[in-house]
Coordinates of C-alpha atoms in Angstrom, one line a residue:
M1 CA -0.5 0.0 0.5
A2 CA 1.4 3.4 -0.7
T3 CA -0.2 5.8 1.2
Y4 CA 0.1 10.3 1.6
N5 CA -2.8 11.9 3.9
G6 CA -4.9 9.3 3.6
E7 CA -6.6 9.5 7.0
R8 CA -10.3 9.8 5.7
Y9 CA -11.2 6.6 4.0
I10 CA -7.5 4.5 4.9
K11 CA -9.2 2.7 8.2
E12 CA -12.0 1.3 5.8
Q13 CA -9.9 -0.2 3.7
V14 CA -6.6 -1.1 6.4
S15 CA -9.5 -2.9 8.1
S16 CA -11.0 -4.9 5.1
I17 CA -7.4 -6.3 4.1
L18 CA -6.5 -7.6 7.5
Q19 CA -9.7 -9.7 8.4
Q20 CA -8.0 -11.6 5.3
L21 CA -4.5 -12.1 6.0
G22 CA -2.3 -14.7 7.8
E23 CA -0.4 -14.9 11.1
D24 CA 1.8 -15.1 9.2
D25 CA 1.3 -12.4 5.9
E26 CA 2.3 -9.0 6.2
L27 CA 0.4 -5.2 5.2
I28 CA 3.8 -3.1 3.6
V29 CA 2.4 0.2 3.7
S30 CA 5.0 2.9 2.3
D31 CA 4.2 6.4 3.7
D32 CA 5.0 9.6 1.9
G33 CA 5.9 11.8 4.2
S34 CA 2.2 11.7 5.3
T35 CA 1.1 15.8 7.5
D36 CA -2.5 15.0 8.5
S37 CA -3.0 11.6 11.1
T38 CA -2.8 9.0 8.6
L39 CA 0.7 7.1 10.0
Q40 CA -1.2 7.8 13.7
V41 CA -4.2 5.4 12.4
L42 CA -2.6 2.6 11.3
D43 CA -0.3 2.1 14.9
A44 CA -4.0 1.9 16.5
F45 CA -4.5 -0.5 15.1
H46 CA -1.8 -2.1 16.9
D47 CA -0.7 -5.0 14.6
S48 CA 2.1 -6.5 13.9
R49 CA 1.4 -7.4 10.7
I50 CA 1.5 -4.0 9.3
K51 CA 5.2 -2.8 9.2
V52 CA 5.2 1.0 7.9
F53 CA 8.6 1.8 5.5
C54 CA 9.3 5.8 4.6
G55 CA 8.7 6.4 0.7
P56 CA 10.9 7.8 -1.3
R57 CA 8.8 11.7 -1.4
T58 CA 8.9 11.9 -4.8
G59 CA 5.3 10.7 -5.8
L60 CA 3.1 8.0 -6.1
T61 CA 4.9 5.7 -8.7
Y62 CA 8.0 5.3 -6.7
N63 CA 6.3 4.9 -3.7
F64 CA 4.2 1.5 -4.4
E65 CA 7.7 0.4 -5.5
N66 CA 9.5 1.0 -2.9
A67 CA 6.7 -0.8 -1.1
I68 CA 7.0 -3.9 -3.1
K69 CA 10.3 -3.5 -2.7
N70 CA 9.8 -4.2 1.1
A71 CA 7.1 -6.7 0.6
S72 CA 8.7 -10.6 1.6
G73 CA 5.4 -12.7 0.3
D74 CA 5.5 -15.1 -2.3
Y75 CA 1.5 -13.3 -3.5
L76 CA 1.9 -8.9 -3.4
F77 CA -1.6 -7.6 -3.7
L78 CA -1.1 -3.9 -4.8
S79 CA -3.6 -1.6 -2.7
D80 CA -4.5 1.5 -2.9
Q81 CA -5.7 3.1 0.6
D82 CA -9.0 4.6 0.0
D83 CA -10.6 1.6 -1.2
V84 CA -12.3 -1.3 0.0
W85 CA -11.2 -4.9 -0.6
E86 CA -14.7 -8.0 -0.9
P87 CA -14.4 -10.7 1.4
N88 CA -13.2 -13.3 -0.8
K89 CA -10.4 -10.9 -2.3
V90 CA -7.1 -12.6 -1.7
E91 CA -9.1 -16.7 -2.0
R92 CA -9.8 -15.2 -4.8
M93 CA -6.7 -14.4 -6.3
V94 CA -4.6 -16.8 -5.1
A95 CA -6.8 -19.5 -5.9
A96 CA -5.8 -17.9 -10.0
L97 CA -2.7 -17.2 -9.1
Q98 CA -2.4 -20.6 -9.5
D99 CA -2.1 -20.8 -12.7
A100 CA -0.7 -17.8 -13.4
D101 CA 2.1 -14.7 -12.8
L102 CA -0.4 -11.9 -12.4
V103 CA -4.0 -11.5 -12.2
I104 CA -6.1 -8.4 -12.6
S105 CA -9.9 -8.7 -11.6
D106 CA -12.9 -6.2 -12.0
A107 CA -14.0 -4.0 -9.6
W108 CA -17.1 -2.3 -8.2
I109 CA -16.7 1.7 -9.1
C110 CA -18.3 3.5 -5.9
D111 CA -19.0 6.5 -4.7
E112 CA -16.6 8.1 -2.4
K113 CA -19.1 6.4 1.0
A114 CA -17.3 3.0 -0.8
D115 CA -21.3 2.2 -2.3
S116 CA -21.6 1.0 -5.6
T117 CA -22.7 3.0 -8.6
G118 CA -23.8 0.1 -10.5
R119 CA -20.9 -0.3 -12.8
S120 CA -18.1 -2.3 -12.3
L121 CA -14.3 -0.8 -14.0
Y122 CA -14.9 -3.4 -16.9
D123 CA -18.0 -1.8 -18.0
I124 CA -15.5 1.0 -18.7
C125 CA -12.6 -0.7 -19.4
K126 CA -12.7 -3.8 -21.3
P127 CA -10.0 -6.0 -20.7
H128 CA -6.9 -6.8 -23.4
K129 CA -3.6 -8.1 -23.2
G130 CA -1.8 -8.3 -26.0
F131 CA 1.9 -5.6 -25.8
W132 CA 0.4 -3.4 -27.9
P133 CA -2.8 -3.6 -27.4
T134 CA -1.5 -2.6 -23.9
L135 CA 1.3 -0.2 -25.0
Y136 CA -1.4 2.1 -26.6
H137 CA -3.9 1.6 -24.1
T138 CA -3.6 -0.3 -20.6
T139 CA -6.4 -2.1 -19.0
Y140 CA -3.7 -3.0 -15.7
I141 CA -6.0 -1.5 -13.0
G142 CA -2.6 -1.9 -9.9
C143 CA -5.5 -1.7 -6.8
C144 CA -7.1 -4.7 -8.5
T145 CA -3.6 -6.7 -9.6
A146 CA -2.6 -9.4 -7.8
F147 CA 1.2 -11.2 -8.9
R148 CA 4.2 -13.8 -7.6
K149 CA 7.3 -12.3 -6.5
T150 CA 9.2 -13.9 -9.3
I151 CA 7.6 -11.3 -11.9
L152 CA 10.1 -8.9 -9.7
K153 CA 13.2 -10.2 -11.5
K154 CA 12.6 -8.1 -14.8
L155 CA 10.3 -5.5 -12.8
L156 CA 12.8 -4.1 -10.6
P157 CA 13.7 -1.5 -10.4
F158 CA 11.3 1.1 -12.3
P159 CA 12.9 2.9 -14.6
P160 CA 12.7 6.5 -14.8
H161 CA 9.9 8.4 -16.7
I162 CA 7.2 6.1 -15.7
V163 CA 4.3 7.8 -14.6
M164 CA 2.5 5.4 -13.3
H165 CA 3.4 1.9 -12.0
D166 CA 0.3 -0.4 -13.0
Y167 CA 1.3 0.3 -16.7
W168 CA 5.2 -0.6 -16.2
I169 CA 3.5 -3.6 -14.8
G170 CA 1.5 -4.6 -17.0
Q171 CA 4.0 -4.3 -20.0
I172 CA 6.3 -6.5 -18.1
A173 CA 3.8 -9.2 -17.3
D174 CA 2.1 -9.0 -20.8
L175 CA 5.8 -8.9 -22.9
Y176 CA 7.4 -11.9 -20.1
Y177 CA 4.9 -13.2 -18.3
K178 CA 1.4 -15.1 -18.1
T179 CA -1.4 -12.8 -17.1
T180 CA -5.5 -13.3 -16.9
F181 CA -8.0 -11.2 -16.4
I182 CA -10.8 -12.7 -14.4
P183 CA -14.6 -11.6 -13.8
D184 CA -15.2 -11.2 -10.1
K185 CA -15.7 -7.7 -8.4
L186 CA -12.9 -8.3 -5.4
L187 CA -12.6 -4.5 -4.8
R188 CA -15.0 -1.2 -4.3
Y189 CA -13.0 1.5 -6.4
R190 CA -13.7 5.0 -4.3
R191 CA -13.7 7.6 -6.4
H192 CA -13.6 10.9 -4.5
G193 CA -12.4 14.3 -5.4
D194 CA -8.7 13.7 -4.7
N195 CA -7.9 10.0 -6.7
T196 CA -5.2 10.0 -9.1
S197 CA -6.5 8.2 -11.3
A198 CA -8.4 9.6 -14.4
L199 CA -9.6 6.0 -15.0
T200 CA -13.4 7.0 -15.3
T201 CA -13.0 10.9 -15.9
G202 CA -11.1 9.4 -19.1
K203 CA -9.5 12.7 -18.1
S204 CA -5.6 12.3 -19.0
P205 CA -3.7 15.0 -17.7
L206 CA -1.1 14.7 -20.0
S207 CA -0.6 16.5 -23.2
L208 CA -0.2 15.2 -26.6
Y209 CA 3.8 15.3 -26.3
Q210 CA 3.7 13.8 -23.2
K211 CA 1.8 10.6 -23.7
L212 CA 3.6 9.7 -26.7
A213 CA 6.8 10.5 -25.0
Y214 CA 6.0 8.3 -22.0
R215 CA 4.7 5.7 -23.9
Y216 CA 8.5 5.8 -26.3
W217 CA 9.9 5.1 -22.7
I218 CA 8.1 2.3 -21.7
F219 CA 8.8 0.8 -25.2
Y220 CA 12.4 1.2 -24.7
Y221 CA 13.0 -0.2 -20.7
V222 CA 10.0 -3.0 -21.4
L223 CA 12.2 -3.8 -24.0
K224 CA 15.9 -3.5 -22.3
R225 CA 15.0 -6.0 -19.5
W226 CA 15.1 -8.9 -22.5
V227 CA 18.9 -9.0 -21.7
Q228 CA 18.3 -9.8 -18.0

């Protein structure tokens, strides 16, 4: 989990995660310098499975990289700080990972109270695989992602010029590993005024030049990993 000033929703999200973890599991949190009560909310759980690390102070993408680097499990789940996991998320995705290296699930699109709007991510972003289709338009959504730690060989370290972590992860997984999309809606994808993703609005903050440059660097670095 990558956190930054997440006090408003993080208690509900962490509670939904911890109830699905075993005694030997962990919740890795990389906090990128929160100035609100995020860390105090985490401390109040008094749960040794929550392990907090200082983030790199360079934004969301490399904050997630820091969390991934500090994880020790065989299966890694990416988590935003403001969503809510459905009770069967871990069980269902671990089952799917028995036949894949990376799994993406569907999710309910919800309002700020985590109440479903009746639509899912797959309704507005039809899942697809393939290196070129994914380079043009990724449907690999970070908060819906779980993967085996074996993909870290190609995934880490994150290269420069990566705007969003899930775009990079999707390209690496699509080219070098086995990926699968499952139809289960295993997450309540909360939409509110402070979200960083433009997925549900369709409005990217990037200019055309930035979009082209971004895809160029993704293409360059993904293929560069071929020799590793």
